[in-house]
Coordinates of C-alpha atoms and ligand atoms in Angstrom, one line a residue:
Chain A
X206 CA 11.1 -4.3 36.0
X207 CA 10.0 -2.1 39.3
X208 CA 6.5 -1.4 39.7
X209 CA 5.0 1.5 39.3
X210 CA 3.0 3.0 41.8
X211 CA -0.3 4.5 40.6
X212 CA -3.7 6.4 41.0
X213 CA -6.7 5.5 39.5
X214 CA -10.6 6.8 40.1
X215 CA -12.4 3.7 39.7
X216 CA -16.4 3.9 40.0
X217 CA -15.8 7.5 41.8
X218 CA -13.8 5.8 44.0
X219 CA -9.7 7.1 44.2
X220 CA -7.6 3.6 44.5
X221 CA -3.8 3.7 45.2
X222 CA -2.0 0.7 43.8
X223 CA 2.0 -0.6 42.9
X224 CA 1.7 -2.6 39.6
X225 CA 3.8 -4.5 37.1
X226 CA 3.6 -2.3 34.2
X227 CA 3.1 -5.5 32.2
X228 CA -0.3 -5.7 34.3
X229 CA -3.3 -5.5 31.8
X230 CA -6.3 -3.3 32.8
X231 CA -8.4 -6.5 32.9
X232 CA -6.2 -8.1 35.1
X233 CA -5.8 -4.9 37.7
X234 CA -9.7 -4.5 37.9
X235 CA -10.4 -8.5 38.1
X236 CA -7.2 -9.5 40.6
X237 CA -6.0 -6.7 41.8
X238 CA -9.2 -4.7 43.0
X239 CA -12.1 -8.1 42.6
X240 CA -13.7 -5.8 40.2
X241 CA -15.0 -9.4 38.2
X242 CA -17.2 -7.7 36.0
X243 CA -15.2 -6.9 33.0
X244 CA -14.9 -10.6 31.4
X245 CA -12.0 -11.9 29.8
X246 CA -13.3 -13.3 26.4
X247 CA -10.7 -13.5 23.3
X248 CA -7.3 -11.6 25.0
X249 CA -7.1 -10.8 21.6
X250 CA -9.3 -7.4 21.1
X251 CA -12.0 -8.5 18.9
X252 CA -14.7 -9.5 21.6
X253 CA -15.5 -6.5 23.6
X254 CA -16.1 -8.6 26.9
X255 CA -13.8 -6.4 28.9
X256 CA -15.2 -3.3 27.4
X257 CA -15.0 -0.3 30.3
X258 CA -14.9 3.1 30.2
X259 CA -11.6 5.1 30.6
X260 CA -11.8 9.0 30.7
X261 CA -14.7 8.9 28.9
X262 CA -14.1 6.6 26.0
X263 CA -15.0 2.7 25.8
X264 CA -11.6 0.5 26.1
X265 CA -10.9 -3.2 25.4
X266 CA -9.3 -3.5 28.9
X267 CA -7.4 -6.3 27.4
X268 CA -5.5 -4.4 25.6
X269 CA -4.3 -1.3 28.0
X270 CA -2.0 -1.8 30.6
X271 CA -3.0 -0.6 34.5
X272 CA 0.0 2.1 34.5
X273 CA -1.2 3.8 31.2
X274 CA -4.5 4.8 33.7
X275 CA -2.6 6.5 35.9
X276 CA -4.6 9.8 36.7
X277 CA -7.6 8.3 34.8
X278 CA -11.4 7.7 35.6
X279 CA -12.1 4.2 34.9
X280 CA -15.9 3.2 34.8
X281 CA -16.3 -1.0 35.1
X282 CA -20.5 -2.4 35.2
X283 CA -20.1 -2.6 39.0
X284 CA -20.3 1.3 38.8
X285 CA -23.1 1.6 36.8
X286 CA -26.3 1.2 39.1
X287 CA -27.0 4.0 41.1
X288 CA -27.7 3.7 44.8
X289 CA -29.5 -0.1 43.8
X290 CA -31.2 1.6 40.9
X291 CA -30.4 -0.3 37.8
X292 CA -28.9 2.2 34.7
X293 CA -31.7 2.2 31.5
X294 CA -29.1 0.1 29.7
X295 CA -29.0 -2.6 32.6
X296 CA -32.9 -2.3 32.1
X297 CA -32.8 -2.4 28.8
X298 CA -31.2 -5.9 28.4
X299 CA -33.2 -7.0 31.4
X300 CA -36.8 -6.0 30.1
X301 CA -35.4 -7.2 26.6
X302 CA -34.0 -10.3 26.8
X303 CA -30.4 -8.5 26.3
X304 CA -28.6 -11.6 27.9
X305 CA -28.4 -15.4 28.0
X306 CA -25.6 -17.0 29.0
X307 CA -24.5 -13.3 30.5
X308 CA -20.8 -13.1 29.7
X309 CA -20.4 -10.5 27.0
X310 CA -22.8 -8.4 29.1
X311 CA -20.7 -6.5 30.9
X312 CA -18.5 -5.4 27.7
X313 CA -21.9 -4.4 26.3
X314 CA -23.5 -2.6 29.2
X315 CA -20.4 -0.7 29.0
X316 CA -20.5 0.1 25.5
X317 CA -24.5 0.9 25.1
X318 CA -23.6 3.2 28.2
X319 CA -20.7 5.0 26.5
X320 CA -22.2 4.9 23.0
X321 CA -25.9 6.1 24.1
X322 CA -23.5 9.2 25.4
X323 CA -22.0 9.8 21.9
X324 CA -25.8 9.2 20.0
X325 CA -28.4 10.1 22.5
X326 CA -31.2 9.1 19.1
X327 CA -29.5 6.7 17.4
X328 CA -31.0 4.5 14.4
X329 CA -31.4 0.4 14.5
X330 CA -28.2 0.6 11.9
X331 CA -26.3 3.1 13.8
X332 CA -26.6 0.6 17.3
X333 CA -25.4 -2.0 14.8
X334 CA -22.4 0.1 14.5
X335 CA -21.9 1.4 17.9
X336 CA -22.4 -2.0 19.2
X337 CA -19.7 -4.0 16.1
X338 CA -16.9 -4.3 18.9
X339 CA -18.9 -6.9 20.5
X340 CA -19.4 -10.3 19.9
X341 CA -22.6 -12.2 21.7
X342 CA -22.2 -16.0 21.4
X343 CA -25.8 -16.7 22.6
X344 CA -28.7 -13.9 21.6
X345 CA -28.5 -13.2 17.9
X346 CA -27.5 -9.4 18.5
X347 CA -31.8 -8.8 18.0
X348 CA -32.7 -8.5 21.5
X349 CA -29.0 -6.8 22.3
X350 CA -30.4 -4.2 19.4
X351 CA -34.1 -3.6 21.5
X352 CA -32.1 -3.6 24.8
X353 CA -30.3 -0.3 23.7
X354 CA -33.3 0.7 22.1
X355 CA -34.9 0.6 25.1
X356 CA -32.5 2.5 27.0
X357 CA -32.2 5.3 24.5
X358 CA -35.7 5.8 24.9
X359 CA -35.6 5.9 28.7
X360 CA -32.7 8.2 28.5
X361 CA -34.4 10.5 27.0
X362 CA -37.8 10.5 28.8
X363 CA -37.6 14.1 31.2
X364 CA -36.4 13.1 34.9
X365 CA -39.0 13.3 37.4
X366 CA -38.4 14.3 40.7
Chain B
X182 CA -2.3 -14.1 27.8
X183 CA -0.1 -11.5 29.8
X184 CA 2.9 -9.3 27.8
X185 CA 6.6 -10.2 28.9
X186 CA 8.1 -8.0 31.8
X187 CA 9.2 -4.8 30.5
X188 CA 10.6 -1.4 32.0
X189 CA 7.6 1.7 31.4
X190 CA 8.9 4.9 30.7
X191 CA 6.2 7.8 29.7
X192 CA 8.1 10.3 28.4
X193 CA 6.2 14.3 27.9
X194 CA 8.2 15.6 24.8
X195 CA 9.6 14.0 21.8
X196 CA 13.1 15.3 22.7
X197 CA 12.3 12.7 25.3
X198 CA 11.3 10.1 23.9
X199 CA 14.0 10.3 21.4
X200 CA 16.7 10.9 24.2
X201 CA 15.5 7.7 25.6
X202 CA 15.2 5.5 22.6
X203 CA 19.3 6.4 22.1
X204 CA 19.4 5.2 25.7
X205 CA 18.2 2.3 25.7
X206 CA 18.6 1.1 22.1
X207 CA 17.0 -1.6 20.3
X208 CA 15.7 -2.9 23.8
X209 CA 12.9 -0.7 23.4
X210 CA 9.5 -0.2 21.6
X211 CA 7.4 3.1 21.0
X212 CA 3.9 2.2 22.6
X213 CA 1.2 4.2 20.3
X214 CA -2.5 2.7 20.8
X215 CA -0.9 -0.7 21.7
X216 CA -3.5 -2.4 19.7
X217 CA -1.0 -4.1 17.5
X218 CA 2.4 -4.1 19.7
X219 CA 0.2 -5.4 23.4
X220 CA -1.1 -8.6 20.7
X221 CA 2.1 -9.0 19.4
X222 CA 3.4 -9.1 22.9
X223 CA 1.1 -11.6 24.4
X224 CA 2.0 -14.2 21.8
X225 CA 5.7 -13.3 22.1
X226 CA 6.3 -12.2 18.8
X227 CA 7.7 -8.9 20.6
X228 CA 9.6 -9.5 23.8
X229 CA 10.9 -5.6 24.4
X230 CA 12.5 -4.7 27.8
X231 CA 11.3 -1.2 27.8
X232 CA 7.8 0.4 26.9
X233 CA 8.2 4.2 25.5
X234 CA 5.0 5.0 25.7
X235 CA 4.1 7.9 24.2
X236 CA 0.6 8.9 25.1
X237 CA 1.4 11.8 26.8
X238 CA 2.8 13.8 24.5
X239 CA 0.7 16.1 23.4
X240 CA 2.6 17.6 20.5
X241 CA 1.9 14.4 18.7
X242 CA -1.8 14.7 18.9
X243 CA -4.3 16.7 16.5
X244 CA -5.1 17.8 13.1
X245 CA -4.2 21.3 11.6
X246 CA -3.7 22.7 8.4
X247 CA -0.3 24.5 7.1
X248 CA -0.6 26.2 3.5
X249 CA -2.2 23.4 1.4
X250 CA -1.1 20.1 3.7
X251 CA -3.2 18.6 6.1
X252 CA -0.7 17.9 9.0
X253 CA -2.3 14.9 11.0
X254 CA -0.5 13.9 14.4
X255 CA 1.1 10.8 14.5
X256 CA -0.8 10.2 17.5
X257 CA -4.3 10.7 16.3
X258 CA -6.8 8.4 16.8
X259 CA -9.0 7.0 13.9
X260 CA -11.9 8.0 15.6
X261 CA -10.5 11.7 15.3
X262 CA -9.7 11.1 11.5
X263 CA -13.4 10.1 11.5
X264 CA -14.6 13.3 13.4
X265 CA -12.5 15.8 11.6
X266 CA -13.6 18.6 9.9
X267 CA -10.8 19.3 8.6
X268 CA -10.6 15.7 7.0
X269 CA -13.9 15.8 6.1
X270 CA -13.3 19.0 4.0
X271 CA -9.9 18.8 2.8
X272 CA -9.2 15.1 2.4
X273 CA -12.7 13.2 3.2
X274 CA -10.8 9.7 2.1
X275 CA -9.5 9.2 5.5
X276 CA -12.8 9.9 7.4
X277 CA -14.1 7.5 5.4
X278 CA -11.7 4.9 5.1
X279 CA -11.0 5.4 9.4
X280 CA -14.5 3.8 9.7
X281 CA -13.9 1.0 8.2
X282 CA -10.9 0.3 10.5
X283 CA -11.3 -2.0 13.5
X284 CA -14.3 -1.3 15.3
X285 CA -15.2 1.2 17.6
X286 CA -12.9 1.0 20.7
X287 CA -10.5 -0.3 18.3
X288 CA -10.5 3.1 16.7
X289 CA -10.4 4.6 20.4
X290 CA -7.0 3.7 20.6
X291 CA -5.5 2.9 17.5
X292 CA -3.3 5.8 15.8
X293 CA -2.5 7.0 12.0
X294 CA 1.5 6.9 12.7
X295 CA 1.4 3.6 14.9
X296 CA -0.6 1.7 11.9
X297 CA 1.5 3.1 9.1
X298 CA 5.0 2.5 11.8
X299 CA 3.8 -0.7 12.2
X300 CA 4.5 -1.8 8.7
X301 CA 1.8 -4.9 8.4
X302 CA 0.9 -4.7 4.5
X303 CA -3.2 -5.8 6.6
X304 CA -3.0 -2.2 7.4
X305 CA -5.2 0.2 5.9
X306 CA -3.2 3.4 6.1
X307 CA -0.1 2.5 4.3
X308 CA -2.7 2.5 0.9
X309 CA -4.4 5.4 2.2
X310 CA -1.3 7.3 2.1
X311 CA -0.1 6.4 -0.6
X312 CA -3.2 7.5 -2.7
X313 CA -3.1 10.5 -1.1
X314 CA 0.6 10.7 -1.9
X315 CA 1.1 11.7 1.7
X316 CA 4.8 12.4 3.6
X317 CA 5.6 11.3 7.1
X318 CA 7.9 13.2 9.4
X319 CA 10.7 10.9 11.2
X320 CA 12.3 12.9 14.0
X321 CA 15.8 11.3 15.3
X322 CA 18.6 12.8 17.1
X323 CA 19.7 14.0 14.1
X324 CA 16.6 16.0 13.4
X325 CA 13.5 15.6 11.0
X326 CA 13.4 13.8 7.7
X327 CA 10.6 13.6 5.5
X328 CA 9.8 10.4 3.3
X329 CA 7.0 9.5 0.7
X330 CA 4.2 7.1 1.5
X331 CA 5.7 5.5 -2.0
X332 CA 9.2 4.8 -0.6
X333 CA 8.4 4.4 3.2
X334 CA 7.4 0.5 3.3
X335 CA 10.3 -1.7 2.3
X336 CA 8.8 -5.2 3.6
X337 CA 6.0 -6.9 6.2
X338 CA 7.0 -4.9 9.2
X339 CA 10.0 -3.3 7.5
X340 CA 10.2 0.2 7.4
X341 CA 12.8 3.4 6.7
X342 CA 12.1 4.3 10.5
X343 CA 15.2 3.9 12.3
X344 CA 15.5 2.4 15.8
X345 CA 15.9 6.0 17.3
X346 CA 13.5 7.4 15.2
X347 CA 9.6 8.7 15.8
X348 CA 7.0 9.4 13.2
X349 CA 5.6 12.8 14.3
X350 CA 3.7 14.2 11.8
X351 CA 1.5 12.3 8.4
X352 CA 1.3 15.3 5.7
X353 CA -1.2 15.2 3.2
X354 CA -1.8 17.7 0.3
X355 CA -5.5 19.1 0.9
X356 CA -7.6 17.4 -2.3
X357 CA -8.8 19.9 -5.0
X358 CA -12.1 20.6 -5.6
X359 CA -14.3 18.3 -7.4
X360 CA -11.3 15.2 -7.0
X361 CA -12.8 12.0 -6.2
X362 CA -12.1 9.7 -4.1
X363 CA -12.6 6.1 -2.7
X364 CA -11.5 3.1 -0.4
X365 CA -13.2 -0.2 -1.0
X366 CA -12.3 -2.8 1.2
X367 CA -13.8 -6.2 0.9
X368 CA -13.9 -8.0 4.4
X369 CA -15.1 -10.9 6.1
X370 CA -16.9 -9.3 9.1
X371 CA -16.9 -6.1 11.0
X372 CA -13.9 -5.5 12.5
X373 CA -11.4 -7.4 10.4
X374 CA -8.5 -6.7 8.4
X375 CA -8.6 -6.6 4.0
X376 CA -8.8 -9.9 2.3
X377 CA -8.2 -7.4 -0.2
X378 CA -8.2 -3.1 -0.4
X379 CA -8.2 -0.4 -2.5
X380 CA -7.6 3.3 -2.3
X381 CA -8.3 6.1 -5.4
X382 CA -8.2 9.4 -5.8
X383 CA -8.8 11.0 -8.9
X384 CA -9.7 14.1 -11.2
X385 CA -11.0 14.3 -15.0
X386 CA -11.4 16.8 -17.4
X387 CA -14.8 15.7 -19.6
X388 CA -14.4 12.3 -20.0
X389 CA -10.7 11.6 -19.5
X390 CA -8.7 10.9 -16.6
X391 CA -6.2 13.9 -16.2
X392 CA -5.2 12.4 -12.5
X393 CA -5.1 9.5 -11.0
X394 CA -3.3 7.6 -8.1
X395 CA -4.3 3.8 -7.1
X396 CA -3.0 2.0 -3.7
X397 CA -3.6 -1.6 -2.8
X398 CA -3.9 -3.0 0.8
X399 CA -3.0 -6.7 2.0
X400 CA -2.1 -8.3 -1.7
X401 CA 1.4 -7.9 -1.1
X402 CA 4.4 -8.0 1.5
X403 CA 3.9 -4.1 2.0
X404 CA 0.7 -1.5 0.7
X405 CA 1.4 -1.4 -3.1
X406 CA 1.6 2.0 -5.6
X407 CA -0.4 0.2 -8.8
X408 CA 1.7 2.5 -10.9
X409 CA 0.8 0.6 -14.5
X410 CA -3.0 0.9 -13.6
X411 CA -2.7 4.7 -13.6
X412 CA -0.7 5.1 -16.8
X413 CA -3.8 2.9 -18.2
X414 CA -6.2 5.5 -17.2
X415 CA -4.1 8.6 -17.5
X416 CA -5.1 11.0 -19.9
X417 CA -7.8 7.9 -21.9
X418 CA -11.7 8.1 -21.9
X419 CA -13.2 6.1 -19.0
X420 CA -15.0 3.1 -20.1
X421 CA -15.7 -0.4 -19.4
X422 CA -12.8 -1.3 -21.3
X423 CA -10.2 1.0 -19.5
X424 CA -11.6 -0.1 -16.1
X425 CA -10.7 -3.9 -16.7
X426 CA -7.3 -3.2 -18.1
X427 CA -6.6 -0.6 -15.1
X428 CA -7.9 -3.8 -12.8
X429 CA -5.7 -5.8 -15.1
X430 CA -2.7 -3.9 -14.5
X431 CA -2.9 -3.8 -10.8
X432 CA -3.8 -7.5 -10.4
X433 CA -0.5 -8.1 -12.3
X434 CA 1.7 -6.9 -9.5
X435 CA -0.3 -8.6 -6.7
X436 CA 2.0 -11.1 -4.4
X437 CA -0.5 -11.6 -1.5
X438 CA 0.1 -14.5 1.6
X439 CA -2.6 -17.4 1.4
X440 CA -4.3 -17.2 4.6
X441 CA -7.6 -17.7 6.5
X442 CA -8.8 -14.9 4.4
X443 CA -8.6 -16.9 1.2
X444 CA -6.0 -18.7 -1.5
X445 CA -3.3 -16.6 -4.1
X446 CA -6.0 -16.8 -6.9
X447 CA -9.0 -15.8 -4.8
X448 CA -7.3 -12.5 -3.2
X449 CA -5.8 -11.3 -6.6
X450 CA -9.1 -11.7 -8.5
X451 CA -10.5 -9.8 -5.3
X452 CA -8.2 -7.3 -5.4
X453 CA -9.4 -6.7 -9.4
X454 CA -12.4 -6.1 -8.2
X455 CA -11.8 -3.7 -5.3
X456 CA -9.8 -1.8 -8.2
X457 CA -13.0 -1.5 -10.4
X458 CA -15.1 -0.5 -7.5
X459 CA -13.1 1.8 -6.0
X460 CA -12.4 3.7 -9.7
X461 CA -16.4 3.4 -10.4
X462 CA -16.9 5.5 -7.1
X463 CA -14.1 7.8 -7.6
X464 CA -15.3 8.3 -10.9
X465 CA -18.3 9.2 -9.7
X466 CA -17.6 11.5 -7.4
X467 CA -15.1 13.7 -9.5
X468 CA -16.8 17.4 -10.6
Ligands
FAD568 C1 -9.5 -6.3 16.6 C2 -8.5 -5.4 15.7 C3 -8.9 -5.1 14.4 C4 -8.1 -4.3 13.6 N1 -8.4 -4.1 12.4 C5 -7.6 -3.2 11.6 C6 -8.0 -2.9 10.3 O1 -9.0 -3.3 9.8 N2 -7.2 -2.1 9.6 C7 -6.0 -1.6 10.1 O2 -5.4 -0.8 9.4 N3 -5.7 -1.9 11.4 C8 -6.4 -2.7 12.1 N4 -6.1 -3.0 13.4 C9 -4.8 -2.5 13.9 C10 -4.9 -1.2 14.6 O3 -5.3 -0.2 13.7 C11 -3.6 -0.8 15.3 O4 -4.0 0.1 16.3 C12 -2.5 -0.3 14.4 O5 -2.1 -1.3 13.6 C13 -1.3 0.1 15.2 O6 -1.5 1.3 15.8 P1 -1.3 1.6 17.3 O7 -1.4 3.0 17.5 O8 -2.2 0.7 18.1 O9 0.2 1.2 17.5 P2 1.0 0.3 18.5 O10 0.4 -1.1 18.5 O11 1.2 0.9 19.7 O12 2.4 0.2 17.7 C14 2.6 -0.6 16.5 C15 4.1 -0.5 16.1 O13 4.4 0.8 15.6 C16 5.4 1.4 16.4 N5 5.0 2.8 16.5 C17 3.8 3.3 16.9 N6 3.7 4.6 16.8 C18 4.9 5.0 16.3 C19 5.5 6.3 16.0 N7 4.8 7.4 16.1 N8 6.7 6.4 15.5 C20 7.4 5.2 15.3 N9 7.0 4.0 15.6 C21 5.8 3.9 16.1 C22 5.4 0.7 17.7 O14 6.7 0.8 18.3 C23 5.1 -0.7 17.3 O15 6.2 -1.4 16.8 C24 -6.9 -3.8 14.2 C25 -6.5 -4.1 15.5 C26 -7.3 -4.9 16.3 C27 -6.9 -5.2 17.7
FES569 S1 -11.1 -10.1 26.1 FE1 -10.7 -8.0 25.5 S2 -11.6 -7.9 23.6 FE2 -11.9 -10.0 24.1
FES570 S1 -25.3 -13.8 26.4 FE1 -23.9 -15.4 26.2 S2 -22.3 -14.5 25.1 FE2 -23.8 -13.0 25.0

């Protein structure tokens, strides 16, 4: 049962790391590299609170091990503000009552972020959609829907310089 | 909840990962999307002592057409079922059905030859492919085989697939023009397995059925081919009276487990109903 020694960009930044291959993405990010963001709800893959990005595609990190990401770009909430300038979806469910308690926010910060990249316009039913891998305990999903409202319509106003 | 310690191997070619599955015998487990085997593996229901995962091969992955199949990668997400154009065109059933699968990152991960490998009669492909009368491609050290959808499943989690055997390739005949098609799957929230499926495809000629093939998910230990329900329809006027003997006929061989998701009675009569709905819409959709 050696470990297996691994590369991962994590938030832009390369990270070098021997792990158990029994070691789930959520545990790597939380334990191995204090990346506490990506929340450990169910372990079971139905509520989306460890939601991050891997190459590009949203991931229950409960359900992939550390090893399989070797050679990928892993994207947790931590990475998402720029320079101290919160994302649009961060705003979003900060203007918008997004959030109560807080702790499926980070699995859906991730997958507004990742979803708003696959439908830049998308309709109230469509977010419904995007959005059905997860679960909210506190909000009532309406404010989590005008949260990524919000952002979609930020995204799209033209950057100024 | 953290898997039991296992060896990882990520092997880059079938030949591969079949050399390495003769190696290390029935200690070892194919890893597709992991979105059924990782679960399984938290709650010990699957202790093996290597992973083969098989990811990286990329000859697994993809959708392409040969003569009049659809050849779908084993590997293939259901999010690229969804997104196919050549699904959409040649065999929309599975685009359609795919989205009712899991839920988004779910369908990320999850693949057409892991869910139909997997053998859980919850799955949605094993119907799907057997409406579709699909073949799946098993690749051993003794080569390929092919095998029907209608022969494949031979119990909850038992399968023809050997130990030292992979599922490479799903083959479905391209539907004709103007056949019609659909899954209805009654469910208790987004996300969740059947209480109760089912899968048609279908073609007419005025106002008889001249084709017809009916699959039913989760009311049985494995997908099941509702074989009296088609000779029903076949070649008869469709009509009220047709439908409910057709939904008659395919409740009659349901055997499902009581569960969370309701009683014996409860899922049979559901599964009658899928049945009507699903013909209706085929019906409907046939030119
Ligand atoms: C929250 C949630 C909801 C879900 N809802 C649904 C649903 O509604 N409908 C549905 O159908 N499924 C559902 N699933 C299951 C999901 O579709 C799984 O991904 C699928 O059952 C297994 O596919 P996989 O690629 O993840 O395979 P894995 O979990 O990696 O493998 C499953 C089994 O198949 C074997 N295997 C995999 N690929 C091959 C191959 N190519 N050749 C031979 N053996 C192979 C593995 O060794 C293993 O034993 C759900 C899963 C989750 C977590
Ligand atoms: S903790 Fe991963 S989906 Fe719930
Ligand atoms: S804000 Fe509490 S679980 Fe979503």
């Amino acid at each position: 049962m050696s470990k297996k020694l691994i590369t991962v960009t994590i938030n832009g930044k390369k990270e070098e790391r021997a792990v158990e291959p029994r070691t789930l993405l959520v545990h790597f990010l939380r334990e191995d590299l204090n990346l506490t963001g990506a929340h450990i709800g169910c372990e079971t893959s139905h509520c989306g609170a460890c939601t991050v990005d891997v190459d590009g595609e949203s991931v229950k990190a409960c359900t992939h091990l550390a090893v399989q990401c070797d050679g990928s770009e892993v994207l947790t909430v931590e990475g998402l503000a720029d320079k101290g300038v919160l994302h649009a979806v961060q705003e979003g469910f900060y203007k918008e009552h997004g959030l109560q308690c807080g702790f499926c926010t980070p699995g859906m910060l991730m997958r507004a972020y990742r979803f708003l990249q696959e439908n830049s316009n998308p309709t109230e039913d469509e977010i419904r959609h995007g959005m059905s891998g997860n679960l909210c305990r506190c909000t009532g999903y309406q404010n989590i829907i005008k949260s990524v409202q919000y952002a979609a319509k930020k995204l799209q106003e033209p950057v100024t310089a | 909840m953290i898997p039991p310690r296992f060896d990882y191997h990520a092997p880059a070619s079938v030949a591969e990962a079949i050399t390495l599955l003769g190696q290390l015998g029935s200690d070892a487990k194919l890893l597709a999307g992991g979105h059924s085997l990782l679960p399984m593996m938290k709650l010990r229901f699957a202790e093996p002592a290597h992973l083969i995962d098989i990811n990286k091969i990329p000859e697994l992955r993809g959708i392409r057409e040969d003569g009049n199949e659809i050849v779908i990668g084993a590997m293939t997400v259901e999010n690229e079922l969804i997104k196919s154009d050549i699904l959409q065109a040649k065999a929309p059933l599975l685009c359609e059905a795919a989205k009712l699968i899991a839920d988004p990152q779910v369908r990320n991960r999850g693949t057409i030859g892991g869910d139909i490998a997997h053998g859980d009669p919850g799955n949605d492909h094993p119907a799907l492919s057997m409406a579709l009368d699909a073949t799946f491609v098993l690749q051993g050290p003794n080569g390929k085989r092919t095998v029907k959808a209608d022969d494949f499943f031979l119990g909850t989690y038992m399968t023809l697939l050997e130990e030292s055997e992979i599922m490479t390739e799903i083959r479905v005949p391209a539907l004709a023009a103007g056949t019609g098609y659909a899954y209805e799957k009654l469910k208790r929230k987004t996300g969740d397995w059947a209480t109760a499926g089912c899968a048609v495809v279908m073609q007419k000629t005025g106002d008889k059925v001249t084709h017809i093939r009916i699959a039913l998910t989760n009311v049985g230990p494995t997908a099941l081919h509702a074989t009296d329900a088609e000779q029903v329809l076949l070649n008869k006027p469709f009509d009220e009276a047709a439908l409910a003997a057709a939904a008659a006929a395919a409740t009659a061989i349901c055997d499902p487990a009581e569960d969370l998701r309701g009683d014996i009675e409860y899922k049979t009569a559901m599964a009658g109903e899928m049945v009507k709905r699903a013909l209706r819409k085929a019906w409907a959709r046939c030119a």
